[in-house]
């Protein structure tokens, strides 16, 4: 179930109306991807299913986790940068008005 939830939450993220909403949906996808990756590693260790197929799925899940982690980090960094720039602009305007 966690594997199918990744895509569903990414679809929600694509329709997000704010950066905060986008980030929330991506973070949910990341958590679900990490859960799917966990279960696939369990499958691998217990030797359930075709070993080559399970290994490919483990590697694919690892890649998805890495991609989503990068998206979360980049989005958070951009949100902070925008906040700092906005604060600077407000402060600059206030200083200009007071002089």
mmCIF file of N, CA and C in Angstrom:
data_model
loop_
_atom_site.group_PDB
_atom_site.id
_atom_site.type_symbol
_atom_site.label_atom_id
_atom_site.label_comp_id
_atom_site.label_asym_id
_atom_site.label_seq_id
_atom_site.Cartn_x
_atom_site.Cartn_y
_atom_site.Cartn_z
ATOM 1 N N UNK A 1 0.821 -1.202 0.000
ATOM 2 C CA UNK A 1 0.000 0.000 0.000
ATOM 3 C C UNK A 1 0.857 1.255 0.000
ATOM 4 N N UNK A 2 1.969 1.241 0.723
ATOM 5 C CA UNK A 2 2.795 2.447 0.793
ATOM 6 C C UNK A 2 3.361 2.803 -0.581
ATOM 7 N N UNK A 3 3.634 1.789 -1.411
ATOM 8 C CA UNK A 3 4.181 2.047 -2.739
ATOM 9 C C UNK A 3 3.219 2.805 -3.643
ATOM 10 N N UNK A 4 1.934 2.473 -3.573
ATOM 11 C CA UNK A 4 0.963 3.159 -4.415
ATOM 12 C C UNK A 4 0.633 4.552 -3.872
ATOM 13 N N UNK A 5 0.818 4.746 -2.588
ATOM 14 C CA UNK A 5 0.540 6.043 -1.970
ATOM 15 C C UNK A 5 1.543 7.111 -2.421
ATOM 16 N N UNK A 6 2.734 6.690 -2.790
ATOM 17 C CA UNK A 6 3.765 7.642 -3.237
ATOM 18 C C UNK A 6 3.243 8.445 -4.420
ATOM 19 N N UNK A 7 2.782 7.750 -5.436
ATOM 20 C CA UNK A 7 2.288 8.415 -6.637
ATOM 21 C C UNK A 7 1.049 9.255 -6.384
ATOM 22 N N UNK A 8 0.158 8.752 -5.543
ATOM 23 C CA UNK A 8 -1.064 9.498 -5.235
ATOM 24 C C UNK A 8 -0.721 10.835 -4.569
ATOM 25 N N UNK A 9 0.221 10.817 -3.648
ATOM 26 C CA UNK A 9 0.607 12.064 -2.980
ATOM 27 C C UNK A 9 1.400 12.987 -3.899
ATOM 28 N N UNK A 10 2.151 12.433 -4.833
ATOM 29 C CA UNK A 10 2.839 13.280 -5.812
ATOM 30 C C UNK A 10 1.832 13.983 -6.719
ATOM 31 N N UNK A 11 0.752 13.289 -7.051
ATOM 32 C CA UNK A 11 -0.314 13.927 -7.837
ATOM 33 C C UNK A 11 -0.931 15.079 -7.051
ATOM 34 N N UNK A 12 -1.134 14.870 -5.765
ATOM 35 C CA UNK A 12 -1.649 15.945 -4.903
ATOM 36 C C UNK A 12 -0.669 17.123 -4.899
ATOM 37 N N UNK A 13 0.616 16.825 -4.813
ATOM 38 C CA UNK A 13 1.633 17.888 -4.783
ATOM 39 C C UNK A 13 1.609 18.704 -6.066
ATOM 40 N N UNK A 14 1.405 18.041 -7.196
ATOM 41 C CA UNK A 14 1.358 18.764 -8.473
ATOM 42 C C UNK A 14 0.210 19.757 -8.527
ATOM 43 N N UNK A 15 -0.849 19.476 -7.780
ATOM 44 C CA UNK A 15 -2.023 20.352 -7.775
ATOM 45 C C UNK A 15 -2.010 21.340 -6.613
ATOM 46 N N UNK A 16 -0.922 21.373 -5.862
ATOM 47 C CA UNK A 16 -0.856 22.251 -4.690
ATOM 48 C C UNK A 16 -0.976 23.716 -5.099
ATOM 49 N N UNK A 17 -1.644 24.481 -4.249
ATOM 50 C CA UNK A 17 -1.827 25.903 -4.549
ATOM 51 C C UNK A 17 -0.788 26.775 -3.849
ATOM 52 N N UNK A 18 -0.043 26.213 -2.896
ATOM 53 C CA UNK A 18 1.014 26.969 -2.224
ATOM 54 C C UNK A 18 2.257 26.099 -2.097
ATOM 55 N N UNK A 19 3.394 26.739 -1.870
ATOM 56 C CA UNK A 19 4.645 26.003 -1.657
ATOM 57 C C UNK A 19 4.551 25.138 -0.403
ATOM 58 N N UNK A 20 3.901 25.651 0.629
ATOM 59 C CA UNK A 20 3.764 24.907 1.881
ATOM 60 C C UNK A 20 2.946 23.627 1.659
ATOM 61 N N UNK A 21 1.869 23.742 0.894
ATOM 62 C CA UNK A 21 1.031 22.579 0.586
ATOM 63 C C UNK A 21 1.820 21.576 -0.266
ATOM 64 N N UNK A 22 2.567 22.099 -1.251
ATOM 65 C CA UNK A 22 3.416 21.254 -2.102
ATOM 66 C C UNK A 22 4.408 20.472 -1.243
ATOM 67 N N UNK A 23 5.071 21.174 -0.342
ATOM 68 C CA UNK A 23 6.068 20.549 0.520
ATOM 69 C C UNK A 23 5.442 19.470 1.400
ATOM 70 N N UNK A 24 4.283 19.756 1.963
ATOM 71 C CA UNK A 24 3.600 18.777 2.818
ATOM 72 C C UNK A 24 3.321 17.487 2.048
ATOM 73 N N UNK A 25 2.827 17.615 0.819
ATOM 74 C CA UNK A 25 2.508 16.433 0.023
ATOM 75 C C UNK A 25 3.764 15.664 -0.380
ATOM 76 N N UNK A 26 4.823 16.373 -0.705
ATOM 77 C CA UNK A 26 6.092 15.713 -1.051
ATOM 78 C C UNK A 26 6.645 14.985 0.171
ATOM 79 N N UNK A 27 6.555 15.608 1.340
ATOM 80 C CA UNK A 27 7.035 14.956 2.564
ATOM 81 C C UNK A 27 6.240 13.682 2.868
ATOM 82 N N UNK A 28 4.947 13.699 2.605
ATOM 83 C CA UNK A 28 4.138 12.485 2.782
ATOM 84 C C UNK A 28 4.610 11.411 1.802
ATOM 85 N N UNK A 29 4.844 11.798 0.553
ATOM 86 C CA UNK A 29 5.358 10.847 -0.443
ATOM 87 C C UNK A 29 6.693 10.266 0.006
ATOM 88 N N UNK A 30 7.548 11.106 0.564
ATOM 89 C CA UNK A 30 8.849 10.642 1.040
ATOM 90 C C UNK A 30 8.683 9.616 2.164
ATOM 91 N N UNK A 31 7.803 9.898 3.096
ATOM 92 C CA UNK A 31 7.575 8.936 4.192
ATOM 93 C C UNK A 31 7.060 7.603 3.647
ATOM 94 N N UNK A 32 6.149 7.673 2.699
ATOM 95 C CA UNK A 32 5.609 6.448 2.104
ATOM 96 C C UNK A 32 6.683 5.703 1.319
ATOM 97 N N UNK A 33 7.548 6.436 0.632
ATOM 98 C CA UNK A 33 8.641 5.810 -0.119
ATOM 99 C C UNK A 33 9.606 5.107 0.830
ATOM 100 N N UNK A 34 9.890 5.752 1.946
ATOM 101 C CA UNK A 34 10.778 5.129 2.934
ATOM 102 C C UNK A 34 10.147 3.857 3.500
ATOM 103 N N UNK A 35 8.832 3.872 3.704
ATOM 104 C CA UNK A 35 8.154 2.675 4.198
ATOM 105 C C UNK A 35 8.221 1.552 3.160
ATOM 106 N N UNK A 36 7.942 1.878 1.905
ATOM 107 C CA UNK A 36 8.010 0.863 0.842
ATOM 108 C C UNK A 36 9.431 0.294 0.738
ATOM 109 N N UNK A 37 10.432 1.178 0.831
ATOM 110 C CA UNK A 37 11.827 0.756 0.781
ATOM 111 C C UNK A 37 12.139 -0.205 1.934
ATOM 112 N N UNK A 38 11.616 0.101 3.116
ATOM 113 C CA UNK A 38 11.790 -0.758 4.288
ATOM 114 C C UNK A 38 11.233 -2.163 4.018
ATOM 115 N N UNK A 39 9.987 -2.221 3.540
ATOM 116 C CA UNK A 39 9.361 -3.521 3.308
ATOM 117 C C UNK A 39 10.089 -4.302 2.223
ATOM 118 N N UNK A 40 10.576 -3.622 1.219
ATOM 119 C CA UNK A 40 11.321 -4.312 0.163
ATOM 120 C C UNK A 40 12.639 -4.883 0.691
ATOM 121 N N UNK A 41 13.273 -4.160 1.616
ATOM 122 C CA UNK A 41 14.502 -4.684 2.225
ATOM 123 C C UNK A 41 14.185 -5.918 3.077
ATOM 124 N N UNK A 42 13.028 -5.909 3.746
ATOM 125 C CA UNK A 42 12.594 -7.090 4.509
ATOM 126 C C UNK A 42 12.403 -8.270 3.553
ATOM 127 N N UNK A 43 11.701 -8.023 2.442
ATOM 128 C CA UNK A 43 11.496 -9.064 1.438
ATOM 129 C C UNK A 43 12.833 -9.635 0.985
ATOM 130 N N UNK A 44 13.787 -8.755 0.748
ATOM 131 C CA UNK A 44 15.110 -9.178 0.277
ATOM 132 C C UNK A 44 15.790 -10.072 1.314
ATOM 133 N N UNK A 45 15.788 -9.640 2.567
ATOM 134 C CA UNK A 45 16.450 -10.401 3.623
ATOM 135 C C UNK A 45 15.773 -11.748 3.876
ATOM 136 N N UNK A 46 14.466 -11.795 3.732
ATOM 137 C CA UNK A 46 13.731 -13.050 3.941
ATOM 138 C C UNK A 46 13.703 -13.929 2.693
ATOM 139 N N UNK A 47 14.300 -13.397 1.614
ATOM 140 C CA UNK A 47 14.362 -14.119 0.335
ATOM 141 C C UNK A 47 12.958 -14.463 -0.191
ATOM 142 N N UNK A 48 12.078 -13.458 -0.139
ATOM 143 C CA UNK A 48 10.728 -13.620 -0.667
ATOM 144 C C UNK A 48 10.717 -13.116 -2.105
ATOM 145 N N UNK A 49 10.149 -13.878 -2.992
ATOM 146 C CA UNK A 49 10.088 -13.476 -4.388
ATOM 147 C C UNK A 49 11.404 -13.721 -5.112
ATOM 148 N N UNK A 50 11.409 -13.381 -6.383
ATOM 149 C CA UNK A 50 12.603 -13.536 -7.216
ATOM 150 C C UNK A 50 13.699 -12.586 -6.724
ATOM 151 N N UNK A 51 14.867 -13.108 -6.350
ATOM 152 C CA UNK A 51 15.916 -12.252 -5.768
ATOM 153 C C UNK A 51 16.314 -11.076 -6.666
ATOM 154 N N UNK A 52 16.420 -11.296 -7.956
ATOM 155 C CA UNK A 52 16.820 -10.225 -8.871
ATOM 156 C C UNK A 52 15.750 -9.140 -8.946
ATOM 157 N N UNK A 53 14.499 -9.540 -9.016
ATOM 158 C CA UNK A 53 13.390 -8.581 -9.068
ATOM 159 C C UNK A 53 13.315 -7.765 -7.788
ATOM 160 N N UNK A 54 13.447 -8.442 -6.650
ATOM 161 C CA UNK A 54 13.382 -7.746 -5.362
ATOM 162 C C UNK A 54 14.548 -6.769 -5.242
ATOM 163 N N UNK A 55 15.742 -7.176 -5.658
ATOM 164 C CA UNK A 55 16.903 -6.290 -5.615
ATOM 165 C C UNK A 55 16.686 -5.056 -6.482
ATOM 166 N N UNK A 56 16.147 -5.246 -7.666
ATOM 167 C CA UNK A 56 15.849 -4.107 -8.550
ATOM 168 C C UNK A 56 14.842 -3.168 -7.890
ATOM 169 N N UNK A 57 13.837 -3.721 -7.243
ATOM 170 C CA UNK A 57 12.833 -2.900 -6.575
ATOM 171 C C UNK A 57 13.425 -2.152 -5.382
ATOM 172 N N UNK A 58 14.304 -2.803 -4.629
ATOM 173 C CA UNK A 58 14.986 -2.143 -3.511
ATOM 174 C C UNK A 58 15.800 -0.961 -4.031
ATOM 175 N N UNK A 59 16.534 -1.185 -5.111
ATOM 176 C CA UNK A 59 17.347 -0.106 -5.688
ATOM 177 C C UNK A 59 16.485 1.029 -6.233
ATOM 178 N N UNK A 60 15.364 0.685 -6.847
ATOM 179 C CA UNK A 60 14.443 1.703 -7.369
ATOM 180 C C UNK A 60 13.845 2.522 -6.226
ATOM 181 N N UNK A 61 13.449 1.843 -5.159
ATOM 182 C CA UNK A 61 12.899 2.548 -3.995
ATOM 183 C C UNK A 61 13.949 3.466 -3.380
ATOM 184 N N UNK A 62 15.183 3.007 -3.315
ATOM 185 C CA UNK A 62 16.270 3.841 -2.800
ATOM 186 C C UNK A 62 16.424 5.102 -3.652
ATOM 187 N N UNK A 63 16.365 4.949 -4.962
ATOM 188 C CA UNK A 63 16.467 6.103 -5.862
ATOM 189 C C UNK A 63 15.318 7.086 -5.643
ATOM 190 N N UNK A 64 14.117 6.559 -5.477
ATOM 191 C CA UNK A 64 12.946 7.418 -5.253
ATOM 192 C C UNK A 64 13.089 8.178 -3.937
ATOM 193 N N UNK A 65 13.556 7.499 -2.891
ATOM 194 C CA UNK A 65 13.772 8.165 -1.604
ATOM 195 C C UNK A 65 14.792 9.288 -1.762
ATOM 196 N N UNK A 66 15.862 9.032 -2.476
ATOM 197 C CA UNK A 66 16.904 10.049 -2.682
ATOM 198 C C UNK A 66 16.361 11.262 -3.461
ATOM 199 N N UNK A 67 15.595 10.996 -4.502
ATOM 200 C CA UNK A 67 15.018 12.075 -5.311
ATOM 201 C C UNK A 67 14.068 12.928 -4.475
ATOM 202 N N UNK A 68 13.169 12.267 -3.748
ATOM 203 C CA UNK A 68 12.202 13.012 -2.934
ATOM 204 C C UNK A 68 12.894 13.778 -1.810
ATOM 205 N N UNK A 69 13.938 13.200 -1.231
ATOM 206 C CA UNK A 69 14.704 13.907 -0.194
ATOM 207 C C UNK A 69 15.316 15.176 -0.761
ATOM 208 N N UNK A 70 15.864 15.088 -1.956
ATOM 209 C CA UNK A 70 16.445 16.263 -2.613
ATOM 210 C C UNK A 70 15.388 17.326 -2.871
ATOM 211 N N UNK A 71 14.205 16.916 -3.312
ATOM 212 C CA UNK A 71 13.118 17.868 -3.557
ATOM 213 C C UNK A 71 12.725 18.569 -2.260
ATOM 214 N N UNK A 72 12.607 17.807 -1.172
ATOM 215 C CA UNK A 72 12.233 18.401 0.124
ATOM 216 C C UNK A 72 13.294 19.411 0.569
ATOM 217 N N UNK A 73 14.555 19.025 0.519
ATOM 218 C CA UNK A 73 15.641 19.911 0.959
ATOM 219 C C UNK A 73 15.684 21.174 0.107
ATOM 220 N N UNK A 74 15.600 21.012 -1.207
ATOM 221 C CA UNK A 74 15.646 22.164 -2.119
ATOM 222 C C UNK A 74 14.461 23.092 -1.897
ATOM 223 N N UNK A 75 13.274 22.525 -1.737
ATOM 224 C CA UNK A 75 12.079 23.340 -1.523
ATOM 225 C C UNK A 75 12.179 24.116 -0.216
ATOM 226 N N UNK A 76 12.623 23.440 0.847
ATOM 227 C CA UNK A 76 12.781 24.134 2.132
ATOM 228 C C UNK A 76 13.809 25.250 2.022
ATOM 229 N N UNK A 77 14.910 24.985 1.351
ATOM 230 C CA UNK A 77 15.955 25.994 1.178
ATOM 231 C C UNK A 77 15.414 27.207 0.421
ATOM 232 N N UNK A 78 14.649 26.956 -0.629
ATOM 233 C CA UNK A 78 14.078 28.061 -1.412
ATOM 234 C C UNK A 78 13.058 28.849 -0.602
ATOM 235 N N UNK A 79 12.278 28.139 0.218
ATOM 236 C CA UNK A 79 11.278 28.828 1.047
ATOM 237 C C UNK A 79 11.972 29.740 2.057
ATOM 238 N N UNK A 80 13.074 29.283 2.630
ATOM 239 C CA UNK A 80 13.827 30.106 3.577
ATOM 240 C C UNK A 80 14.435 31.304 2.859
ATOM 241 N N UNK A 81 14.996 31.075 1.681
ATOM 242 C CA UNK A 81 15.608 32.157 0.913
ATOM 243 C C UNK A 81 14.582 33.224 0.566
ATOM 244 N N UNK A 82 13.407 32.800 0.122
ATOM 245 C CA UNK A 82 12.344 33.749 -0.207
ATOM 246 C C UNK A 82 11.941 34.532 1.034
ATOM 247 N N UNK A 83 11.850 33.852 2.169
ATOM 248 C CA UNK A 83 11.499 34.522 3.422
ATOM 249 C C UNK A 83 12.532 35.555 3.825
ATOM 250 N N UNK A 84 13.803 35.215 3.666
ATOM 251 C CA UNK A 84 14.878 36.153 4.015
ATOM 252 C C UNK A 84 14.859 37.348 3.082
ATOM 253 N N UNK A 85 14.692 37.107 1.790
ATOM 254 C CA UNK A 85 14.648 38.204 0.820
ATOM 255 C C UNK A 85 13.448 39.098 1.102
ATOM 256 N N UNK A 86 12.297 38.498 1.412
ATOM 257 C CA UNK A 86 11.109 39.291 1.730
ATOM 258 C C UNK A 86 11.338 40.141 2.971
ATOM 259 N N UNK A 87 11.925 39.543 3.993
ATOM 260 C CA UNK A 87 12.209 40.287 5.222
ATOM 261 C C UNK A 87 13.172 41.429 4.948
ATOM 262 N N UNK A 88 14.171 41.190 4.126
ATOM 263 C CA UNK A 88 15.127 42.236 3.780
ATOM 264 C C UNK A 88 14.429 43.377 3.045
ATOM 265 N N UNK A 89 13.561 43.045 2.093
ATOM 266 C CA UNK A 89 12.832 44.064 1.331
ATOM 267 C C UNK A 89 11.938 44.899 2.244
ATOM 268 N N UNK A 90 11.266 44.241 3.180
ATOM 269 C CA UNK A 90 10.404 44.963 4.121
ATOM 270 C C UNK A 90 11.233 45.887 4.996
ATOM 271 N N UNK A 91 12.340 45.381 5.503
ATOM 272 C CA UNK A 91 13.218 46.181 6.342
ATOM 273 C C UNK A 91 13.788 47.361 5.559
ATOM 274 N N UNK A 92 14.202 47.103 4.338
ATOM 275 C CA UNK A 92 14.748 48.152 3.493
ATOM 276 C C UNK A 92 13.686 49.237 3.232
ATOM 277 N N UNK A 93 12.453 48.824 2.940
ATOM 278 C CA UNK A 93 11.376 49.783 2.710
ATOM 279 C C UNK A 93 11.099 50.601 3.954
ATOM 280 N N UNK A 94 11.091 49.943 5.103
ATOM 281 C CA UNK A 94 10.852 50.653 6.360
ATOM 282 C C UNK A 94 11.951 51.682 6.616
ATOM 283 N N UNK A 95 13.189 51.306 6.334
ATOM 284 C CA UNK A 95 14.299 52.241 6.536
ATOM 285 C C UNK A 95 14.220 53.430 5.584
ATOM 286 N N UNK A 96 13.812 53.157 4.347
ATOM 287 C CA UNK A 96 13.676 54.240 3.378
ATOM 288 C C UNK A 96 12.552 55.186 3.767
ATOM 289 N N UNK A 97 11.449 54.641 4.280
ATOM 290 C CA UNK A 97 10.314 55.473 4.676
ATOM 291 C C UNK A 97 10.638 56.328 5.915
ATOM 292 N N UNK A 98 11.489 55.790 6.782
ATOM 293 C CA UNK A 98 11.795 56.511 8.009
ATOM 294 C C UNK A 98 12.836 57.613 7.798
ATOM 295 N N UNK A 99 13.529 57.598 6.658
ATOM 296 C CA UNK A 99 14.550 58.620 6.465
ATOM 297 C C UNK A 99 14.056 59.818 5.693
#
